PDB file of C-alpha atoms in Angstrom:
ATOM      1  CA  MET Z   1      66.273-119.006-104.711  1.00  0.00           C
ATOM      2  CA  ASN Z   2      64.586-116.793-107.194  1.00  0.00           C
ATOM      3  CA  VAL Z   3      61.729-118.738-109.074  1.00  0.00           C
ATOM      4  CA  THR Z   4      60.081-116.995-112.104  1.00  0.00           C
ATOM      5  CA  ILE Z   5      56.527-118.097-113.194  1.00  0.00           C
ATOM      6  CA  THR Z   6      58.042-119.721-116.435  1.00  0.00           C
ATOM      7  CA  THR Z   7      60.363-121.721-114.095  1.00  0.00           C
ATOM      8  CA  GLY Z   8      57.292-122.894-112.109  1.00  0.00           C
ATOM      9  CA  VAL Z   9      55.418-124.012-115.285  1.00  0.00           C
ATOM     10  CA  SER Z  10      58.443-126.229-116.290  1.00  0.00           C
ATOM     11  CA  PHE Z  11      58.567-127.446-112.536  1.00  0.00           C
ATOM     12  CA  SER Z  12      54.950-128.448-112.697  1.00  0.00           C
ATOM     13  CA  SER Z  13      55.461-130.316-115.933  1.00  0.00           C
ATOM     14  CA  ALA Z  14      58.102-132.383-114.224  1.00  0.00           C
ATOM     15  CA  SER Z  15      56.244-132.954-110.886  1.00  0.00           C
ATOM     16  CA  SER Z  16      53.224-134.509-109.432  1.00  0.00           C
ATOM     17  CA  PHE Z  17      50.516-132.409-107.739  1.00  0.00           C
ATOM     18  CA  SER Z  18      46.924-132.776-106.992  1.00  0.00           C
ATOM     19  CA  VAL Z  19      46.209-129.219-106.711  1.00  0.00           C
ATOM     20  CA  ARG Z  20      48.067-126.089-107.816  1.00  0.00           C
ATOM     21  CA  SER Z  21      47.914-122.331-106.647  1.00  0.00           C
ATOM     22  CA  THR Z  22      49.236-119.635-108.691  1.00  0.00           C
ATOM     23  CA  ASP Z  23      49.525-115.913-107.846  1.00  0.00           C
ATOM     24  CA  GLN Z  24      48.408-113.332-110.223  1.00  0.00           C
ATOM     25  CA  PRO Z  25      49.319-109.939-110.505  1.00  0.00           C
ATOM     26  CA  SER Z  26      52.396-109.097-112.377  1.00  0.00           C
ATOM     27  CA  MET Z  27      55.288-111.514-112.090  1.00  0.00           C
ATOM     28  CA  PRO Z  28      58.642-111.866-113.906  1.00  0.00           C
ATOM     29  CA  GLY Z  29      58.341-114.027-116.989  1.00  0.00           C
ATOM     30  CA  MET Z  30      54.598-114.623-117.045  1.00  0.00           C
ATOM     31  CA  ASP Z  31      51.581-113.383-115.129  1.00  0.00           C
ATOM     32  CA  GLY Z  32      48.968-115.810-113.347  1.00  0.00           C
ATOM     33  CA  TRP Z  33      46.432-115.656-116.044  1.00  0.00           C
ATOM     34  CA  SER Z  34      48.993-116.677-118.549  1.00  0.00           C
ATOM     35  CA  VAL Z  35      50.175-119.525-116.276  1.00  0.00           C
ATOM     36  CA  LEU Z  36      46.709-120.625-116.030  1.00  0.00           C
ATOM     37  CA  ARG Z  37      46.223-120.665-119.795  1.00  0.00           C
ATOM     38  CA  THR Z  38      49.516-122.522-120.203  1.00  0.00           C
ATOM     39  CA  LEU Z  39      48.535-125.237-117.666  1.00  0.00           C
ATOM     40  CA  LYS Z  40      45.106-125.788-119.313  1.00  0.00           C
ATOM     41  CA  ASP Z  41      46.550-126.121-122.583  1.00  0.00           C
ATOM     42  CA  ASP Z  42      49.072-128.707-121.381  1.00  0.00           C
ATOM     43  CA  ALA Z  43      47.603-132.281-122.017  1.00  0.00           C
ATOM     44  CA  GLU Z  44      49.350-133.577-118.805  1.00  0.00           C
ATOM     45  CA  LEU Z  45      48.341-130.910-116.594  1.00  0.00           C
ATOM     46  CA  LYS Z  46      44.939-129.575-117.849  1.00  0.00           C
ATOM     47  CA  ASP Z  47      42.874-131.535-115.535  1.00  0.00           C
ATOM     48  CA  THR Z  48      44.868-130.513-112.416  1.00  0.00           C
ATOM     49  CA  PRO Z  49      42.630-127.836-110.223  1.00  0.00           C
ATOM     50  CA  VAL Z  50      44.263-124.439-110.217  1.00  0.00           C
ATOM     51  CA  VAL Z  51      43.459-121.806-107.424  1.00  0.00           C
ATOM     52  CA  MET Z  52      44.067-118.204-108.385  1.00  0.00           C
ATOM     53  CA  VAL Z  53      45.503-116.005-105.607  1.00  0.00           C
ATOM     54  CA  THR Z  54      44.657-112.343-106.841  1.00  0.00           C
ATOM     55  CA  PHE Z  55      43.982-108.993-105.807  1.00  0.00           C
ATOM     56  CA  ILE Z  56      41.287-108.863-108.628  1.00  0.00           C
ATOM     57  CA  ASN Z  57      37.878-109.922-107.435  1.00  0.00           C
ATOM     58  CA  ASP Z  58      36.559-111.540-110.697  1.00  0.00           C
ATOM     59  CA  ASN Z  59      35.397-115.066-110.313  1.00  0.00           C
ATOM     60  CA  GLY Z  60      33.956-114.861-113.855  1.00  0.00           C
ATOM     61  CA  LEU Z  61      37.332-114.432-115.477  1.00  0.00           C
ATOM     62  CA  ALA Z  62      39.045-117.027-113.227  1.00  0.00           C
ATOM     63  CA  SER Z  63      36.261-119.578-114.012  1.00  0.00           C
ATOM     64  CA  ALA Z  64      36.166-118.810-117.639  1.00  0.00           C
ATOM     65  CA  LEU Z  65      39.930-119.550-117.857  1.00  0.00           C
ATOM     66  CA  GLY Z  66      39.430-122.783-115.860  1.00  0.00           C
ATOM     67  CA  ALA Z  67      40.625-121.819-112.511  1.00  0.00           C
ATOM     68  CA  ALA Z  68      38.956-124.168-109.896  1.00  0.00           C
ATOM     69  CA  ASP Z  69      38.485-121.525-107.468  1.00  0.00           C
ATOM     70  CA  TYR Z  70      40.073-118.114-106.456  1.00  0.00           C
ATOM     71  CA  VAL Z  71      41.226-116.278-103.391  1.00  0.00           C
ATOM     72  CA  THR Z  72      41.517-112.577-103.271  1.00  0.00           C
ATOM     73  CA  LYS Z  73      44.311-110.867-101.365  1.00  0.00           C
ATOM     74  CA  PRO Z  74      45.065-110.178 -98.669  1.00  0.00           C
ATOM     75  CA  VAL Z  75      44.823-114.014 -98.309  1.00  0.00           C
ATOM     76  CA  ARG Z  76      42.520-115.125 -95.433  1.00  0.00           C
ATOM     77  CA  TRP Z  77      44.221-118.337 -94.734  1.00  0.00           C
ATOM     78  CA  GLU Z  78      41.270-120.107 -93.403  1.00  0.00           C
ATOM     79  CA  GLN Z  79      39.485-119.456 -96.507  1.00  0.00           C
ATOM     80  CA  LEU Z  80      42.431-120.742 -98.570  1.00  0.00           C
ATOM     81  CA  ARG Z  81      42.522-123.921 -96.352  1.00  0.00           C
ATOM     82  CA  GLN Z  82      38.880-124.514 -97.036  1.00  0.00           C
ATOM     83  CA  VAL Z  83      39.375-124.340-100.534  1.00  0.00           C
ATOM     84  CA  MET Z  84      42.445-126.515-100.917  1.00  0.00           C
ATOM     85  CA  GLU Z  85      40.875-128.983 -98.459  1.00  0.00           C
ATOM     86  CA  ARG Z  86      37.599-129.281-100.741  1.00  0.00           C
ATOM     87  CA  LEU Z  87      39.790-129.847-103.906  1.00  0.00           C
ATOM     88  CA  ARG Z  88      41.930-132.377-101.898  1.00  0.00           C
ATOM     89  CA  GLU Z  89      39.095-134.565-101.235  1.00  0.00           C
ATOM     90  CA  ALA Z  90      37.427-134.196-104.627  1.00  0.00           C
ATOM     91  CA  GLU Z  91      38.884-137.510-105.907  1.00  0.00           C
ATOM     92  CA  GLY Z  92      36.975-140.260-107.647  1.00  0.00           C
ATOM     93  CA  HIS Z  93      35.057-141.124-110.595  1.00  0.00           C
ATOM     94  CA  VAL Z  94      31.455-139.673-111.244  1.00  0.00           C
ATOM     95  CA  LEU Z  95      28.865-140.973-113.851  1.00  0.00           C
ATOM     96  CA  ILE Z  96      26.741-138.195-115.266  1.00  0.00           C
ATOM     97  CA  VAL Z  97      23.573-139.538-116.787  1.00  0.00           C
ATOM     98  CA  ASP Z  98      21.651-137.005-118.668  1.00  0.00           C
ATOM     99  CA  ASP Z  99      20.244-136.691-122.214  1.00  0.00           C
ATOM    100  CA  ASN Z 100      21.002-132.939-122.464  1.00  0.00           C
ATOM    101  CA  ALA Z 101      24.471-132.203-123.976  1.00  0.00           C
ATOM    102  CA  GLU Z 102      24.621-128.764-122.461  1.00  0.00           C
ATOM    103  CA  THR Z 103      23.878-130.038-119.082  1.00  0.00           C
ATOM    104  CA  ARG Z 104      26.380-132.768-119.190  1.00  0.00           C
ATOM    105  CA  SER Z 105      29.166-130.295-120.277  1.00  0.00           C
ATOM    106  CA  GLN Z 106      28.341-127.804-117.580  1.00  0.00           C
ATOM    107  CA  LEU Z 107      28.572-130.594-114.857  1.00  0.00           C
ATOM    108  CA  ARG Z 108      31.644-132.074-116.341  1.00  0.00           C
ATOM    109  CA  THR Z 109      33.551-128.540-116.556  1.00  0.00           C
ATOM    110  CA  VAL Z 110      32.697-127.716-112.871  1.00  0.00           C
ATOM    111  CA  LEU Z 111      33.414-130.973-111.501  1.00  0.00           C
ATOM    112  CA  GLU Z 112      36.550-131.803-113.515  1.00  0.00           C
ATOM    113  CA  ARG Z 113      37.894-128.398-112.244  1.00  0.00           C
ATOM    114  CA  ASP Z 114      37.386-129.565-108.676  1.00  0.00           C
ATOM    115  CA  GLY Z 115      39.404-132.838-109.214  1.00  0.00           C
ATOM    116  CA  TRP Z 116      36.613-135.444-110.073  1.00  0.00           C
ATOM    117  CA  SER Z 117      36.892-137.724-113.160  1.00  0.00           C
ATOM    118  CA  ILE Z 118      33.827-137.871-115.449  1.00  0.00           C
ATOM    119  CA  THR Z 119      32.120-140.424-117.433  1.00  0.00           C
ATOM    120  CA  GLU Z 120      29.045-139.412-119.519  1.00  0.00           C
ATOM    121  CA  ALA Z 121      25.957-141.316-120.408  1.00  0.00           C
ATOM    122  CA  VAL Z 122      22.936-140.071-122.594  1.00  0.00           C
ATOM    123  CA  ASN Z 123      20.311-142.167-120.973  1.00  0.00           C
ATOM    124  CA  GLY Z 124      19.916-144.875-118.599  1.00  0.00           C
ATOM    125  CA  ARG Z 125      20.680-147.876-120.919  1.00  0.00           C
ATOM    126  CA  ASP Z 126      23.988-146.037-122.072  1.00  0.00           C
ATOM    127  CA  ALA Z 127      24.828-145.791-118.203  1.00  0.00           C
ATOM    128  CA  LEU Z 128      24.309-149.415-117.423  1.00  0.00           C
ATOM    129  CA  ASP Z 129      26.635-150.223-120.576  1.00  0.00           C
ATOM    130  CA  LYS Z 130      29.267-147.658-119.029  1.00  0.00           C
ATOM    131  CA  LEU Z 131      28.935-149.496-115.639  1.00  0.00           C
ATOM    132  CA  ALA Z 132      30.552-152.660-117.225  1.00  0.00           C
ATOM    133  CA  THR Z 133      33.807-150.882-117.688  1.00  0.00           C
ATOM    134  CA  GLN Z 134      34.192-148.943-114.491  1.00  0.00           C
ATOM    135  CA  ARG Z 135      32.250-148.444-111.103  1.00  0.00           C
ATOM    136  CA  PRO Z 136      31.658-144.940-110.288  1.00  0.00           C
ATOM    137  CA  LYS Z 137      32.196-143.206-106.785  1.00  0.00           C
ATOM    138  CA  ALA Z 138      28.901-141.305-107.380  1.00  0.00           C
ATOM    139  CA  VAL Z 139      26.134-140.868-110.021  1.00  0.00           C
ATOM    140  CA  LEU Z 140      24.473-137.749-110.884  1.00  0.00           C
ATOM    141  CA  LEU Z 141      21.230-138.729-112.498  1.00  0.00           C
ATOM    142  CA  ASP Z 142      18.679-137.058-114.565  1.00  0.00           C
ATOM    143  CA  LEU Z 143      15.015-138.515-114.483  1.00  0.00           C
ATOM    144  CA  GLU Z 144      13.321-137.728-117.965  1.00  0.00           C
ATOM    145  CA  MET Z 145      15.504-139.538-120.564  1.00  0.00           C
ATOM    146  CA  PRO Z 146      14.454-141.477-123.627  1.00  0.00           C
ATOM    147  CA  VAL Z 147      15.312-145.213-124.130  1.00  0.00           C
ATOM    148  CA  MET Z 148      15.506-145.733-120.465  1.00  0.00           C
ATOM    149  CA  ASP Z 149      14.598-143.007-117.837  1.00  0.00           C
ATOM    150  CA  GLY Z 150      16.155-142.275-114.471  1.00  0.00           C
ATOM    151  CA  PHE Z 151      13.572-144.134-112.281  1.00  0.00           C
ATOM    152  CA  ALA Z 152      14.068-147.285-114.534  1.00  0.00           C
ATOM    153  CA  PHE Z 153      17.970-146.944-114.440  1.00  0.00           C
ATOM    154  CA  LEU Z 154      17.868-146.497-110.528  1.00  0.00           C
ATOM    155  CA  HIS Z 155      15.982-149.836-110.184  1.00  0.00           C
ATOM    156  CA  VAL Z 156      18.304-151.802-112.239  1.00  0.00           C
ATOM    157  CA  PHE Z 157      21.553-150.220-110.922  1.00  0.00           C
ATOM    158  CA  ARG Z 158      20.713-150.969-107.285  1.00  0.00           C
ATOM    159  CA  GLU Z 159      20.399-154.407-108.394  1.00  0.00           C
ATOM    160  CA  GLN Z 160      23.841-154.485-109.891  1.00  0.00           C
ATOM    161  CA  PRO Z 161      26.785-156.103-108.003  1.00  0.00           C
ATOM    162  CA  GLY Z 162      28.597-153.516-105.847  1.00  0.00           C
ATOM    163  CA  CYS Z 163      26.202-150.761-106.872  1.00  0.00           C
ATOM    164  CA  ALA Z 164      23.879-150.921-103.857  1.00  0.00           C
ATOM    165  CA  GLU Z 165      25.782-148.300-101.802  1.00  0.00           C
ATOM    166  CA  ILE Z 166      26.832-146.123-104.424  1.00  0.00           C
ATOM    167  CA  PRO Z 167      25.666-142.527-103.786  1.00  0.00           C
ATOM    168  CA  VAL Z 168      23.061-141.183-106.299  1.00  0.00           C
ATOM    169  CA  ILE Z 169      22.227-137.413-106.566  1.00  0.00           C
ATOM    170  CA  VAL Z 170      19.208-136.794-108.903  1.00  0.00           C
ATOM    171  CA  ILE Z 171      19.384-133.421-110.916  1.00  0.00           C
ATOM    172  CA  THR Z 172      15.990-132.830-112.360  1.00  0.00           C
ATOM    173  CA  ALA Z 173      13.501-129.960-113.468  1.00  0.00           C
ATOM    174  CA  ARG Z 174      10.660-132.610-112.872  1.00  0.00           C
ATOM    175  CA  ASP Z 175       7.840-131.414-110.449  1.00  0.00           C
ATOM    176  CA  LEU Z 176       7.882-134.683-108.377  1.00  0.00           C
ATOM    177  CA  THR Z 177       4.689-136.234-107.396  1.00  0.00           C
ATOM    178  CA  ARG Z 178       4.319-138.160-104.280  1.00  0.00           C
ATOM    179  CA  GLN Z 179       4.769-141.602-106.313  1.00  0.00           C
ATOM    180  CA  ASP Z 180       8.046-140.110-107.768  1.00  0.00           C
ATOM    181  CA  ARG Z 181       9.320-139.432-104.318  1.00  0.00           C
ATOM    182  CA  LYS Z 182       8.461-142.890-103.352  1.00  0.00           C
ATOM    183  CA  ASN Z 183      10.223-144.484-106.200  1.00  0.00           C
ATOM    184  CA  LEU Z 184      13.296-142.309-105.346  1.00  0.00           C
ATOM    185  CA  GLN Z 185      13.792-143.766-101.913  1.00  0.00           C
ATOM    186  CA  GLY Z 186      17.228-144.434-101.365  1.00  0.00           C
ATOM    187  CA  VAL Z 187      18.826-141.561-103.497  1.00  0.00           C
ATOM    188  CA  ASN Z 188      21.196-139.248-101.339  1.00  0.00           C
ATOM    189  CA  ARG Z 189      19.995-136.039-102.672  1.00  0.00           C
ATOM    190  CA  VAL Z 190      17.543-134.495-105.146  1.00  0.00           C
ATOM    191  CA  LEU Z 191      18.629-131.092-106.725  1.00  0.00           C
ATOM    192  CA  THR Z 192      16.273-129.063-108.860  1.00  0.00           C
ATOM    193  CA  LYS Z 193      17.673-127.903-112.189  1.00  0.00           C
ATOM    194  CA  GLY Z 194      17.655-124.115-112.624  1.00  0.00           C
ATOM    195  CA  GLU Z 195      17.984-123.578-108.617  1.00  0.00           C
ATOM    196  CA  MET Z 196      21.001-125.635-108.443  1.00  0.00           C
ATOM    197  CA  GLN Z 197      24.256-123.855-107.701  1.00  0.00           C
ATOM    198  CA  LEU Z 198      26.815-125.615-109.727  1.00  0.00           C
ATOM    199  CA  ARG Z 199      29.773-124.348-107.446  1.00  0.00           C
ATOM    200  CA  LYS Z 200      28.032-126.323-104.595  1.00  0.00           C
ATOM    201  CA  LEU Z 201      27.734-129.531-106.410  1.00  0.00           C
ATOM    202  CA  SER Z 202      31.031-130.755-105.450  1.00  0.00           C
ATOM    203  CA  LYS Z 203      30.364-130.366-101.930  1.00  0.00           C
ATOM    204  CA  GLU Z 204      27.244-132.274-102.341  1.00  0.00           C
ATOM    205  CA  LEU Z 205      29.164-135.047-103.874  1.00  0.00           C
ATOM    206  CA  LEU Z 206      31.742-134.996-101.049  1.00  0.00           C
ATOM    207  CA  GLN Z 207      28.931-135.286 -98.462  1.00  0.00           C
ATOM    208  CA  ALA Z 208      27.297-138.039-100.531  1.00  0.00           C
ATOM    209  CA  THR Z 209      30.532-139.997-100.987  1.00  0.00           C
ATOM    210  CA  LYS Z 210      31.309-139.743 -97.227  1.00  0.00           C
ATOM    211  CA  HIS Z 211      28.164-141.693 -96.462  1.00  0.00           C
ATOM    212  CA  GLY Z 212      26.148-138.483 -95.653  1.00  0.00           C
ATOM    213  CA  PRO Z 213      22.503-138.918 -94.863  1.00  0.00           C
ATOM    214  CA  THR Z 214      19.875-139.843 -97.368  1.00  0.00           C
ATOM    215  CA  GLU Z 215      17.592-137.111 -98.138  1.00  0.00           C
ATOM    216  CA  ASP Z 216      14.294-137.535 -96.645  1.00  0.00           C
ATOM    217  CA  LEU Z 217      11.741-137.592 -99.669  1.00  0.00           C
TER     218      LEU Z 217
END
C-alpha cells in the first residue's frame, strides 16, 4: 500500500497516538517539515510529541518548528528507541511555579513537546490555589517570588493531603546558603538557572516521578 504524507496526516487526525515520527526529506504530497507544521497547527494534534527522522542535522530548526526531538539518517535504532521510550514515559501533569513569564514559557514549551501537561502559577499562593483543582505529578519550583516565595510554598505544600510524596524540583538563580539548603530538605533536585539544560529537564522529571533518590543538599 502506497501512503503519501498527506494521507498520513489525515490518518493521524482520525487516530490516537501518544508519539508520532515523521520522515523528512522529499516525500510525495508534502515533506516532513510541512507535516510538522500541519500537526502543530491542528488543535487536536498540536500537543502530540513529534520526532523528526531526517538527513538534516539541524536540531535548531526541528525545535523551532515544534518537534520533540530528531534522529538523523542512517537511523541508529538504539537512539530512536531511547527517544521514543523517553517520550512514551513522559505522561503526567506538572505544576510550574515561577514569577518570570519567559521562564514559564520556556519550560512549558520543552515539557509539552515531551508529552507532559502543564499548569502555570506565578507565585506560591497562586500555586496553592491551583492545587485545589488538580494534583500534579511533579512540581517545578522557583524560590524567589512575590506574595509567597518557594520556601513558604514548599512548607505549606508538604502539609497538603496527598502532596507529601509529590516530587519537587527547584529551579533557581539564588546562591543557596546553608540555611537555604536545610529548608529545602526533601526536594528531589535543585537545578541552577543559566546552567540548566532544558532538554535534560524531562529526564530529571522522569527520574523524580519514578521515586529517584532525593538530592543530598
